[in-house]
Short mmCIF file of N, CA and C and ligand atoms in Angstrom, two decimals:
data_model
loop_
_atom_site.label_atom_id
_atom_site.label_comp_id
_atom_site.label_asym_id
_atom_site.label_seq_id
_atom_site.Cartn_x
_atom_site.Cartn_y
_atom_site.Cartn_z
N MET A 1 255.77 314.29 -38.04
CA MET A 1 255.08 313.09 -38.48
C MET A 1 253.98 312.69 -37.49
N ILE A 2 252.84 312.28 -38.04
CA ILE A 2 251.71 311.90 -37.20
C ILE A 2 251.89 310.46 -36.70
N ARG A 3 251.63 310.25 -35.40
CA ARG A 3 251.64 308.88 -34.87
C ARG A 3 250.58 308.77 -33.78
N LEU A 4 250.07 307.55 -33.63
CA LEU A 4 249.04 307.30 -32.61
C LEU A 4 249.68 306.60 -31.43
N LYS A 5 249.31 307.03 -30.21
CA LYS A 5 249.81 306.36 -29.01
C LYS A 5 248.62 305.80 -28.23
N ASP A 6 248.59 304.49 -28.10
CA ASP A 6 247.47 303.80 -27.44
C ASP A 6 247.40 304.20 -25.96
N PHE A 7 246.18 304.42 -25.47
CA PHE A 7 246.01 304.81 -24.07
C PHE A 7 246.57 303.76 -23.09
N THR A 8 246.71 302.50 -23.52
CA THR A 8 247.24 301.48 -22.61
C THR A 8 248.75 301.64 -22.42
N SER A 9 249.37 302.55 -23.17
CA SER A 9 250.83 302.71 -23.00
C SER A 9 251.22 304.16 -22.65
N LEU A 10 250.29 304.90 -22.05
CA LEU A 10 250.61 306.30 -21.70
C LEU A 10 251.49 306.38 -20.46
N CYS A 11 252.29 307.44 -20.39
CA CYS A 11 253.06 307.70 -19.18
C CYS A 11 252.18 308.49 -18.22
N LYS A 12 252.69 308.71 -17.00
CA LYS A 12 251.91 309.39 -15.96
C LYS A 12 251.48 310.79 -16.40
N ALA A 13 252.39 311.52 -17.03
CA ALA A 13 252.09 312.90 -17.45
C ALA A 13 250.96 312.90 -18.48
N GLU A 14 250.99 311.96 -19.40
CA GLU A 14 249.94 311.87 -20.42
C GLU A 14 248.60 311.49 -19.78
N PHE A 15 248.66 310.58 -18.81
CA PHE A 15 247.46 310.15 -18.09
C PHE A 15 246.78 311.37 -17.43
N TYR A 16 247.56 312.20 -16.77
CA TYR A 16 247.01 313.38 -16.10
C TYR A 16 246.55 314.44 -17.10
N LEU A 17 247.26 314.55 -18.21
CA LEU A 17 246.86 315.51 -19.25
C LEU A 17 245.47 315.15 -19.79
N VAL A 18 245.27 313.86 -20.05
CA VAL A 18 243.97 313.42 -20.57
C VAL A 18 242.86 313.66 -19.55
N LEU A 19 243.15 313.46 -18.26
CA LEU A 19 242.14 313.74 -17.23
C LEU A 19 241.78 315.23 -17.27
N ALA A 20 242.78 316.08 -17.38
CA ALA A 20 242.52 317.54 -17.44
C ALA A 20 241.69 317.88 -18.67
N TRP A 21 242.02 317.29 -19.80
CA TRP A 21 241.27 317.57 -21.04
C TRP A 21 239.83 317.09 -20.93
N ARG A 22 239.63 315.88 -20.34
CA ARG A 22 238.27 315.34 -20.23
C ARG A 22 237.38 316.27 -19.40
N ASN A 23 238.01 317.01 -18.48
CA ASN A 23 237.24 317.93 -17.63
C ASN A 23 237.34 319.39 -18.08
N ASP A 24 237.99 319.62 -19.20
CA ASP A 24 238.18 321.00 -19.67
C ASP A 24 236.85 321.56 -20.18
N GLU A 25 236.58 322.81 -19.80
CA GLU A 25 235.28 323.40 -20.19
C GLU A 25 235.13 323.59 -21.70
N ARG A 26 236.26 323.51 -22.46
CA ARG A 26 236.19 323.64 -23.91
C ARG A 26 235.90 322.28 -24.57
N ILE A 27 235.96 321.21 -23.78
CA ILE A 27 235.73 319.87 -24.32
C ILE A 27 234.53 319.19 -23.67
N ALA A 28 234.50 319.18 -22.34
CA ALA A 28 233.52 318.40 -21.58
C ALA A 28 232.06 318.59 -22.02
N PRO A 29 231.61 319.82 -22.26
CA PRO A 29 230.18 319.99 -22.59
C PRO A 29 229.76 319.25 -23.86
N PHE A 30 230.72 318.94 -24.74
CA PHE A 30 230.39 318.27 -26.00
C PHE A 30 230.46 316.75 -25.88
N MET A 31 231.02 316.27 -24.76
CA MET A 31 231.28 314.84 -24.64
C MET A 31 230.39 314.16 -23.58
N HIS A 32 230.16 314.82 -22.48
CA HIS A 32 229.43 314.23 -21.35
C HIS A 32 229.03 315.38 -20.45
N SER A 33 228.25 315.09 -19.42
CA SER A 33 227.74 316.23 -18.64
C SER A 33 228.38 316.38 -17.27
N LYS A 34 229.12 315.37 -16.82
CA LYS A 34 229.57 315.51 -15.43
C LYS A 34 231.10 315.54 -15.31
N GLN A 35 231.53 316.02 -14.18
CA GLN A 35 232.96 316.07 -13.84
C GLN A 35 233.49 314.64 -13.66
N ILE A 36 234.66 314.35 -14.21
CA ILE A 36 235.24 313.01 -14.07
C ILE A 36 236.30 313.04 -12.97
N SER A 37 236.11 312.19 -11.96
CA SER A 37 237.05 312.18 -10.83
C SER A 37 238.31 311.40 -11.21
N PHE A 38 239.35 311.55 -10.38
CA PHE A 38 240.58 310.79 -10.59
C PHE A 38 240.28 309.29 -10.60
N ASN A 39 239.47 308.83 -9.63
CA ASN A 39 239.18 307.38 -9.54
C ASN A 39 238.42 306.87 -10.76
N GLU A 40 237.49 307.67 -11.26
CA GLU A 40 236.76 307.26 -12.47
C GLU A 40 237.71 307.18 -13.67
N HIS A 41 238.61 308.15 -13.74
CA HIS A 41 239.58 308.18 -14.83
C HIS A 41 240.48 306.93 -14.78
N LEU A 42 240.92 306.62 -13.57
CA LEU A 42 241.78 305.44 -13.37
C LEU A 42 241.03 304.16 -13.79
N LYS A 43 239.78 304.07 -13.37
CA LYS A 43 238.95 302.90 -13.69
C LYS A 43 238.79 302.75 -15.21
N PHE A 44 238.57 303.90 -15.87
CA PHE A 44 238.44 303.94 -17.33
C PHE A 44 239.73 303.40 -17.98
N PHE A 45 240.89 303.83 -17.49
CA PHE A 45 242.16 303.35 -18.04
C PHE A 45 242.38 301.87 -17.75
N GLU A 46 242.00 301.43 -16.55
CA GLU A 46 242.14 300.00 -16.19
C GLU A 46 241.31 299.15 -17.13
N GLU A 47 240.09 299.61 -17.42
CA GLU A 47 239.19 298.84 -18.29
C GLU A 47 239.78 298.67 -19.68
N LEU A 48 240.48 299.72 -20.15
CA LEU A 48 241.03 299.67 -21.52
C LEU A 48 242.07 298.57 -21.68
N LYS A 49 242.66 298.11 -20.54
CA LYS A 49 243.70 297.07 -20.63
C LYS A 49 243.13 295.74 -21.07
N PHE A 50 241.85 295.47 -20.70
CA PHE A 50 241.30 294.15 -21.06
C PHE A 50 240.08 294.23 -21.98
N ASN A 51 239.47 295.41 -22.11
CA ASN A 51 238.29 295.52 -22.97
C ASN A 51 238.73 295.86 -24.40
N THR A 52 238.75 294.83 -25.24
CA THR A 52 239.25 295.01 -26.61
C THR A 52 238.23 295.74 -27.49
N ASN A 53 237.04 295.99 -26.97
CA ASN A 53 236.04 296.73 -27.75
C ASN A 53 236.23 298.24 -27.67
N LYS A 54 237.17 298.68 -26.83
CA LYS A 54 237.39 300.12 -26.68
C LYS A 54 238.84 300.47 -26.95
N LYS A 55 239.07 301.35 -27.92
CA LYS A 55 240.44 301.77 -28.26
C LYS A 55 240.52 303.29 -28.24
N TYR A 56 241.45 303.81 -27.47
CA TYR A 56 241.65 305.26 -27.40
C TYR A 56 243.10 305.57 -27.74
N PHE A 57 243.32 306.65 -28.48
CA PHE A 57 244.68 307.03 -28.87
C PHE A 57 244.91 308.53 -28.69
N LEU A 58 246.14 308.86 -28.24
CA LEU A 58 246.61 310.24 -28.38
C LEU A 58 247.14 310.37 -29.78
N VAL A 59 246.86 311.49 -30.45
CA VAL A 59 247.40 311.73 -31.79
C VAL A 59 248.55 312.73 -31.64
N TYR A 60 249.74 312.26 -31.92
CA TYR A 60 250.94 313.10 -31.86
C TYR A 60 251.32 313.60 -33.25
N ASP A 61 251.77 314.86 -33.32
CA ASP A 61 252.45 315.35 -34.52
C ASP A 61 253.85 315.71 -34.03
N ASP A 62 254.82 314.90 -34.36
CA ASP A 62 256.15 314.98 -33.74
C ASP A 62 255.98 314.99 -32.22
N GLU A 63 256.37 316.08 -31.54
CA GLU A 63 256.30 316.07 -30.07
C GLU A 63 255.03 316.72 -29.54
N GLU A 64 254.18 317.23 -30.44
CA GLU A 64 252.97 317.92 -30.01
C GLU A 64 251.76 316.98 -30.04
N ILE A 65 250.94 317.06 -28.97
CA ILE A 65 249.74 316.21 -28.95
C ILE A 65 248.57 317.01 -29.53
N LEU A 66 248.01 316.51 -30.64
CA LEU A 66 246.93 317.23 -31.32
C LEU A 66 245.57 316.96 -30.70
N GLY A 67 245.41 315.77 -30.10
CA GLY A 67 244.12 315.45 -29.52
C GLY A 67 243.97 313.97 -29.27
N VAL A 68 242.71 313.57 -29.12
CA VAL A 68 242.38 312.18 -28.80
C VAL A 68 241.37 311.66 -29.82
N ILE A 69 241.57 310.43 -30.28
CA ILE A 69 240.55 309.77 -31.11
C ILE A 69 240.21 308.43 -30.47
N SER A 70 238.99 307.97 -30.67
CA SER A 70 238.57 306.72 -30.03
C SER A 70 237.65 305.91 -30.93
N PHE A 71 237.63 304.61 -30.62
CA PHE A 71 236.78 303.67 -31.36
C PHE A 71 236.15 302.73 -30.34
N VAL A 72 234.83 302.69 -30.32
CA VAL A 72 234.13 301.80 -29.39
C VAL A 72 233.20 300.90 -30.21
N LYS A 73 233.36 299.59 -29.97
CA LYS A 73 232.57 298.61 -30.73
C LYS A 73 231.43 298.09 -29.86
N THR A 74 230.21 298.20 -30.38
CA THR A 74 229.04 297.66 -29.67
C THR A 74 228.23 296.87 -30.69
N LYS A 75 228.04 295.59 -30.41
CA LYS A 75 227.28 294.70 -31.32
C LYS A 75 227.75 294.85 -32.77
N GLN A 76 229.04 294.73 -32.99
CA GLN A 76 229.65 294.77 -34.33
C GLN A 76 229.64 296.15 -34.99
N ILE A 77 229.09 297.16 -34.33
CA ILE A 77 229.09 298.52 -34.91
C ILE A 77 230.16 299.35 -34.19
N TYR A 78 230.98 300.03 -34.97
CA TYR A 78 232.01 300.90 -34.40
C TYR A 78 231.55 302.35 -34.38
N GLU A 79 231.79 302.99 -33.24
CA GLU A 79 231.55 304.44 -33.13
C GLU A 79 232.86 305.13 -32.82
N PHE A 80 233.11 306.24 -33.50
CA PHE A 80 234.34 306.98 -33.17
C PHE A 80 234.00 308.16 -32.27
N GLY A 81 235.05 308.69 -31.66
CA GLY A 81 234.95 309.94 -30.90
C GLY A 81 236.22 310.73 -31.13
N LEU A 82 236.18 312.02 -30.88
CA LEU A 82 237.41 312.80 -30.99
C LEU A 82 237.31 314.08 -30.18
N TYR A 83 238.43 314.55 -29.70
CA TYR A 83 238.53 315.92 -29.22
C TYR A 83 239.94 316.41 -29.43
N GLN A 84 239.99 317.69 -29.71
CA GLN A 84 241.27 318.34 -30.00
C GLN A 84 241.92 318.82 -28.70
N ASN A 85 243.24 318.86 -28.64
CA ASN A 85 243.95 319.55 -27.56
C ASN A 85 243.28 320.92 -27.40
N PRO A 86 242.75 321.21 -26.21
CA PRO A 86 241.97 322.46 -26.07
C PRO A 86 242.79 323.73 -26.28
N ASN A 87 244.10 323.61 -26.29
CA ASN A 87 244.94 324.79 -26.53
C ASN A 87 245.27 325.01 -28.00
N LEU A 88 244.73 324.15 -28.86
CA LEU A 88 244.98 324.28 -30.30
C LEU A 88 243.69 324.59 -31.04
N LYS A 89 243.84 325.05 -32.26
CA LYS A 89 242.69 325.25 -33.14
C LYS A 89 243.03 324.75 -34.53
N GLY A 90 242.01 324.26 -35.23
CA GLY A 90 242.19 323.96 -36.64
C GLY A 90 242.81 322.63 -36.98
N PHE A 91 242.90 321.68 -35.99
CA PHE A 91 243.48 320.37 -36.29
C PHE A 91 242.43 319.27 -36.41
N GLY A 92 241.15 319.69 -36.44
CA GLY A 92 240.08 318.70 -36.57
C GLY A 92 240.23 317.83 -37.81
N LYS A 93 240.66 318.43 -38.91
CA LYS A 93 240.79 317.68 -40.18
C LYS A 93 241.83 316.57 -40.04
N ILE A 94 242.94 316.88 -39.37
CA ILE A 94 243.99 315.86 -39.21
C ILE A 94 243.48 314.72 -38.32
N LEU A 95 242.80 315.08 -37.24
CA LEU A 95 242.25 314.04 -36.36
C LEU A 95 241.25 313.17 -37.13
N MET A 96 240.41 313.84 -37.93
CA MET A 96 239.40 313.12 -38.71
C MET A 96 240.05 312.17 -39.71
N GLN A 97 241.11 312.64 -40.37
CA GLN A 97 241.80 311.80 -41.35
C GLN A 97 242.40 310.56 -40.67
N GLU A 98 242.95 310.74 -39.47
CA GLU A 98 243.50 309.60 -38.73
C GLU A 98 242.40 308.60 -38.35
N ILE A 99 241.21 309.13 -38.03
CA ILE A 99 240.08 308.25 -37.71
C ILE A 99 239.71 307.42 -38.93
N LEU A 100 239.60 308.07 -40.08
CA LEU A 100 239.21 307.33 -41.30
C LEU A 100 240.29 306.32 -41.68
N ASN A 101 241.56 306.72 -41.58
CA ASN A 101 242.65 305.78 -41.91
C ASN A 101 242.59 304.55 -41.01
N HIS A 102 242.45 304.79 -39.71
CA HIS A 102 242.44 303.66 -38.78
C HIS A 102 241.23 302.76 -39.03
N ALA A 103 240.07 303.40 -39.23
CA ALA A 103 238.83 302.63 -39.40
C ALA A 103 238.84 301.81 -40.69
N PHE A 104 239.22 302.45 -41.79
CA PHE A 104 239.03 301.79 -43.08
C PHE A 104 240.29 301.11 -43.62
N LEU A 105 241.48 301.58 -43.20
CA LEU A 105 242.71 300.93 -43.68
C LEU A 105 243.21 299.89 -42.68
N ASN A 106 243.20 300.21 -41.38
CA ASN A 106 243.70 299.25 -40.38
C ASN A 106 242.62 298.25 -39.96
N LEU A 107 241.49 298.77 -39.48
CA LEU A 107 240.43 297.86 -39.00
C LEU A 107 239.61 297.29 -40.15
N LYS A 108 239.72 297.89 -41.32
CA LYS A 108 239.00 297.45 -42.53
C LYS A 108 237.48 297.35 -42.29
N LEU A 109 236.95 298.39 -41.64
CA LEU A 109 235.51 298.41 -41.36
C LEU A 109 234.73 298.68 -42.64
N LYS A 110 233.48 298.22 -42.62
CA LYS A 110 232.59 298.54 -43.75
C LYS A 110 231.82 299.82 -43.46
N LYS A 111 231.74 300.14 -42.17
CA LYS A 111 230.90 301.27 -41.75
C LYS A 111 231.43 301.85 -40.45
N LEU A 112 231.34 303.16 -40.32
CA LEU A 112 231.76 303.83 -39.08
C LEU A 112 230.68 304.82 -38.69
N ASN A 113 230.27 304.78 -37.43
CA ASN A 113 229.19 305.65 -36.96
C ASN A 113 229.69 306.61 -35.89
N ALA A 114 228.86 307.61 -35.58
CA ALA A 114 229.12 308.49 -34.43
C ALA A 114 227.84 309.21 -34.08
N LYS A 115 227.87 309.80 -32.89
CA LYS A 115 226.76 310.65 -32.45
C LYS A 115 227.33 312.04 -32.26
N VAL A 116 226.52 313.05 -32.58
CA VAL A 116 226.99 314.42 -32.35
C VAL A 116 225.82 315.26 -31.84
N LEU A 117 226.08 316.05 -30.82
CA LEU A 117 225.04 316.94 -30.30
C LEU A 117 224.65 317.92 -31.41
N LYS A 118 223.36 318.17 -31.56
CA LYS A 118 222.92 319.10 -32.60
C LYS A 118 223.50 320.49 -32.41
N SER A 119 223.81 320.82 -31.18
CA SER A 119 224.38 322.15 -30.89
C SER A 119 225.86 322.26 -31.26
N ASN A 120 226.49 321.12 -31.59
CA ASN A 120 227.95 321.11 -31.85
C ASN A 120 228.22 321.31 -33.35
N GLN A 121 228.01 322.54 -33.80
CA GLN A 121 228.10 322.86 -35.22
C GLN A 121 229.49 322.58 -35.80
N LYS A 122 230.55 322.87 -35.03
CA LYS A 122 231.92 322.66 -35.55
C LYS A 122 232.18 321.19 -35.86
N ALA A 123 231.78 320.33 -34.92
CA ALA A 123 232.00 318.89 -35.13
C ALA A 123 231.13 318.40 -36.29
N LEU A 124 229.89 318.81 -36.32
CA LEU A 124 228.98 318.36 -37.38
C LEU A 124 229.52 318.76 -38.76
N ASN A 125 229.95 320.01 -38.90
CA ASN A 125 230.51 320.47 -40.19
C ASN A 125 231.70 319.63 -40.60
N LEU A 126 232.56 319.37 -39.63
CA LEU A 126 233.75 318.56 -39.91
C LEU A 126 233.34 317.19 -40.44
N TYR A 127 232.40 316.55 -39.76
CA TYR A 127 231.99 315.19 -40.16
C TYR A 127 231.35 315.21 -41.55
N LEU A 128 230.49 316.19 -41.80
CA LEU A 128 229.82 316.24 -43.12
C LEU A 128 230.85 316.49 -44.22
N ASN A 129 231.85 317.32 -43.93
CA ASN A 129 232.91 317.59 -44.92
C ASN A 129 233.74 316.35 -45.23
N PHE A 130 233.76 315.39 -44.31
CA PHE A 130 234.53 314.16 -44.53
C PHE A 130 233.64 313.01 -45.01
N GLY A 131 232.44 313.34 -45.46
CA GLY A 131 231.61 312.33 -46.12
C GLY A 131 230.64 311.59 -45.22
N PHE A 132 230.54 311.96 -43.95
CA PHE A 132 229.53 311.33 -43.10
C PHE A 132 228.15 311.86 -43.47
N LYS A 133 227.15 310.99 -43.30
CA LYS A 133 225.76 311.38 -43.57
C LYS A 133 224.94 311.19 -42.30
N ILE A 134 223.95 312.05 -42.12
CA ILE A 134 223.04 311.89 -40.99
C ILE A 134 222.02 310.82 -41.37
N TYR A 135 221.89 309.77 -40.53
CA TYR A 135 220.90 308.73 -40.86
C TYR A 135 219.74 308.71 -39.88
N LYS A 136 219.88 309.47 -38.77
CA LYS A 136 218.81 309.46 -37.76
C LYS A 136 219.01 310.68 -36.89
N GLU A 137 217.95 311.15 -36.28
CA GLU A 137 218.10 312.23 -35.31
C GLU A 137 217.05 312.10 -34.24
N ASP A 138 217.36 312.58 -33.05
CA ASP A 138 216.32 312.75 -32.05
C ASP A 138 216.40 314.19 -31.55
N LYS A 139 215.84 314.46 -30.40
CA LYS A 139 215.72 315.85 -29.98
C LYS A 139 217.07 316.58 -29.97
N ASP A 140 218.09 315.94 -29.40
CA ASP A 140 219.37 316.63 -29.19
C ASP A 140 220.51 316.13 -30.08
N ILE A 141 220.34 314.96 -30.67
CA ILE A 141 221.48 314.28 -31.30
C ILE A 141 221.25 313.96 -32.77
N PHE A 142 222.33 314.16 -33.59
CA PHE A 142 222.38 313.61 -34.95
C PHE A 142 223.20 312.33 -34.89
N TYR A 143 222.71 311.29 -35.57
CA TYR A 143 223.44 310.02 -35.69
C TYR A 143 224.02 310.01 -37.11
N ILE A 144 225.33 309.81 -37.21
CA ILE A 144 225.95 309.91 -38.53
C ILE A 144 226.68 308.62 -38.89
N THR A 145 226.85 308.41 -40.18
CA THR A 145 227.50 307.18 -40.63
C THR A 145 228.32 307.44 -41.89
N HIS A 146 229.34 306.60 -42.09
CA HIS A 146 230.23 306.70 -43.25
C HIS A 146 230.50 305.28 -43.73
N ALA A 147 230.32 305.03 -45.01
CA ALA A 147 230.62 303.70 -45.55
C ALA A 147 232.09 303.63 -45.90
N GLY A 148 232.68 302.44 -45.80
CA GLY A 148 234.12 302.26 -46.09
C GLY A 148 234.40 302.40 -47.57
N GLY A 149 235.71 302.40 -47.89
CA GLY A 149 236.13 302.52 -49.30
C GLY A 149 236.13 303.97 -49.75
N GLY A 150 236.61 304.21 -50.94
CA GLY A 150 236.63 305.54 -51.52
C GLY A 150 237.49 306.56 -50.79
N LEU A 151 238.49 306.07 -50.03
CA LEU A 151 239.34 307.00 -49.30
C LEU A 151 240.35 307.65 -50.22
C1 COA B 201 235.26 319.18 -33.00
C2 COA B 201 236.68 319.73 -33.17
C3 COA B 201 237.68 318.56 -33.21
C4 COA B 201 236.72 320.52 -34.47
O1 COA B 201 238.00 321.04 -34.68
P1 COA B 201 238.30 322.04 -35.88
O2 COA B 201 237.47 321.66 -37.05
O3 COA B 201 239.76 322.06 -36.10
O4 COA B 201 237.76 323.40 -35.39
P2 COA B 201 238.26 324.30 -34.14
O5 COA B 201 237.50 323.93 -32.91
O6 COA B 201 239.72 324.28 -34.05
O7 COA B 201 237.71 325.69 -34.56
C5 COA B 201 238.00 326.20 -35.79
C6 COA B 201 237.94 327.66 -35.58
O8 COA B 201 239.26 328.10 -35.29
C7 COA B 201 239.72 328.95 -36.35
N1 COA B 201 241.10 328.56 -36.58
C8 COA B 201 241.56 327.57 -37.38
N2 COA B 201 242.91 327.51 -37.32
C9 COA B 201 243.30 328.47 -36.45
C10 COA B 201 244.56 328.90 -35.97
N3 COA B 201 245.69 328.30 -36.36
N4 COA B 201 244.58 329.90 -35.07
C11 COA B 201 243.45 330.51 -34.67
N5 COA B 201 242.24 330.15 -35.11
C12 COA B 201 242.15 329.14 -35.98
C13 COA B 201 238.82 328.69 -37.52
O9 COA B 201 238.72 329.82 -38.34
C14 COA B 201 237.51 328.42 -36.80
O10 COA B 201 236.91 329.62 -36.41
P3 COA B 201 235.41 329.74 -35.85
O11 COA B 201 235.55 329.95 -34.39
O12 COA B 201 234.86 330.91 -36.57
O13 COA B 201 234.68 328.45 -36.16
C15 COA B 201 237.07 320.67 -32.00
O14 COA B 201 236.27 321.80 -32.04
C16 COA B 201 236.92 320.03 -30.63
O15 COA B 201 237.78 319.29 -30.18
N6 COA B 201 235.80 320.34 -29.94
C17 COA B 201 235.54 319.86 -28.58
C18 COA B 201 235.21 318.39 -28.51
C19 COA B 201 234.16 317.95 -29.49
O16 COA B 201 233.22 318.68 -29.77
N7 COA B 201 234.29 316.72 -30.01
C20 COA B 201 233.33 316.14 -30.91
C21 COA B 201 232.22 315.50 -30.17
S1 COA B 201 231.01 314.79 -31.28
#
C-alpha cells in the first residue's frame, strides 16, 4: 500500500538516505548543480518544521521507499518536484499519481506547476503523459502546468 511520510517526521536513517539521494549522480544533475553538505541538509530539514509553504514526502510502498515528492508554494502558485529512489526504475507513474492526488484531492489546487530541464526527456515525457502542458520555455527550461479536476 502506498503512503506518504512527511519529512518533518523522518527517522535518522531516512534523513541520511535522503541526503545520499540528493547528492546521487543519478538524481543531482536534474535537480541542482552543487553538492549538498550535511549542514545544508540539516538546515533544509529545520526550515521544513516552520515553513508551511514547503512540503516534502517520502513515498512508501509497504516497506519500500519509491522516492520523494514535494510541493513548494510561492505567491499562491504551487510547484511540485519529484525524484525516484535511484536504485529503482519505472516508478515515475506512481510518484506522479501521488502528486496529482495530493495536489487536487487533498490541497484542492486549481493549478499545479513545475519546471523541467529541457535535457530531462524522461521527466518531461512523464509529465506530458499525465496531462501537463508546456506554457513557457527559456534556453534550458520548460515551464509546465496542469489544471485541477478531471482526475
Ligand atoms: C523522472 C523520473 C521520476 C522518471 O521515472 P520513470 O518514468 O519511472 O523512468 P525511469 O527513470 O525509471 O526510467 C525508465 C526506464 O527504465 C526502464 N524500466 C522500467 N521499469 C523497469 C524495470 N522494472 N527494470 C528495469 N528497467 C525498467 C524503462 O524501459 C525505461 O527505459 P529507458 O532507459 O529506455 O528510458 C526518474 O527518472 C527520476 O527520478 N529521475 C531523476 C530525478 C529527476 O529527473 N526528477 C525530475 C526533475 S524535473
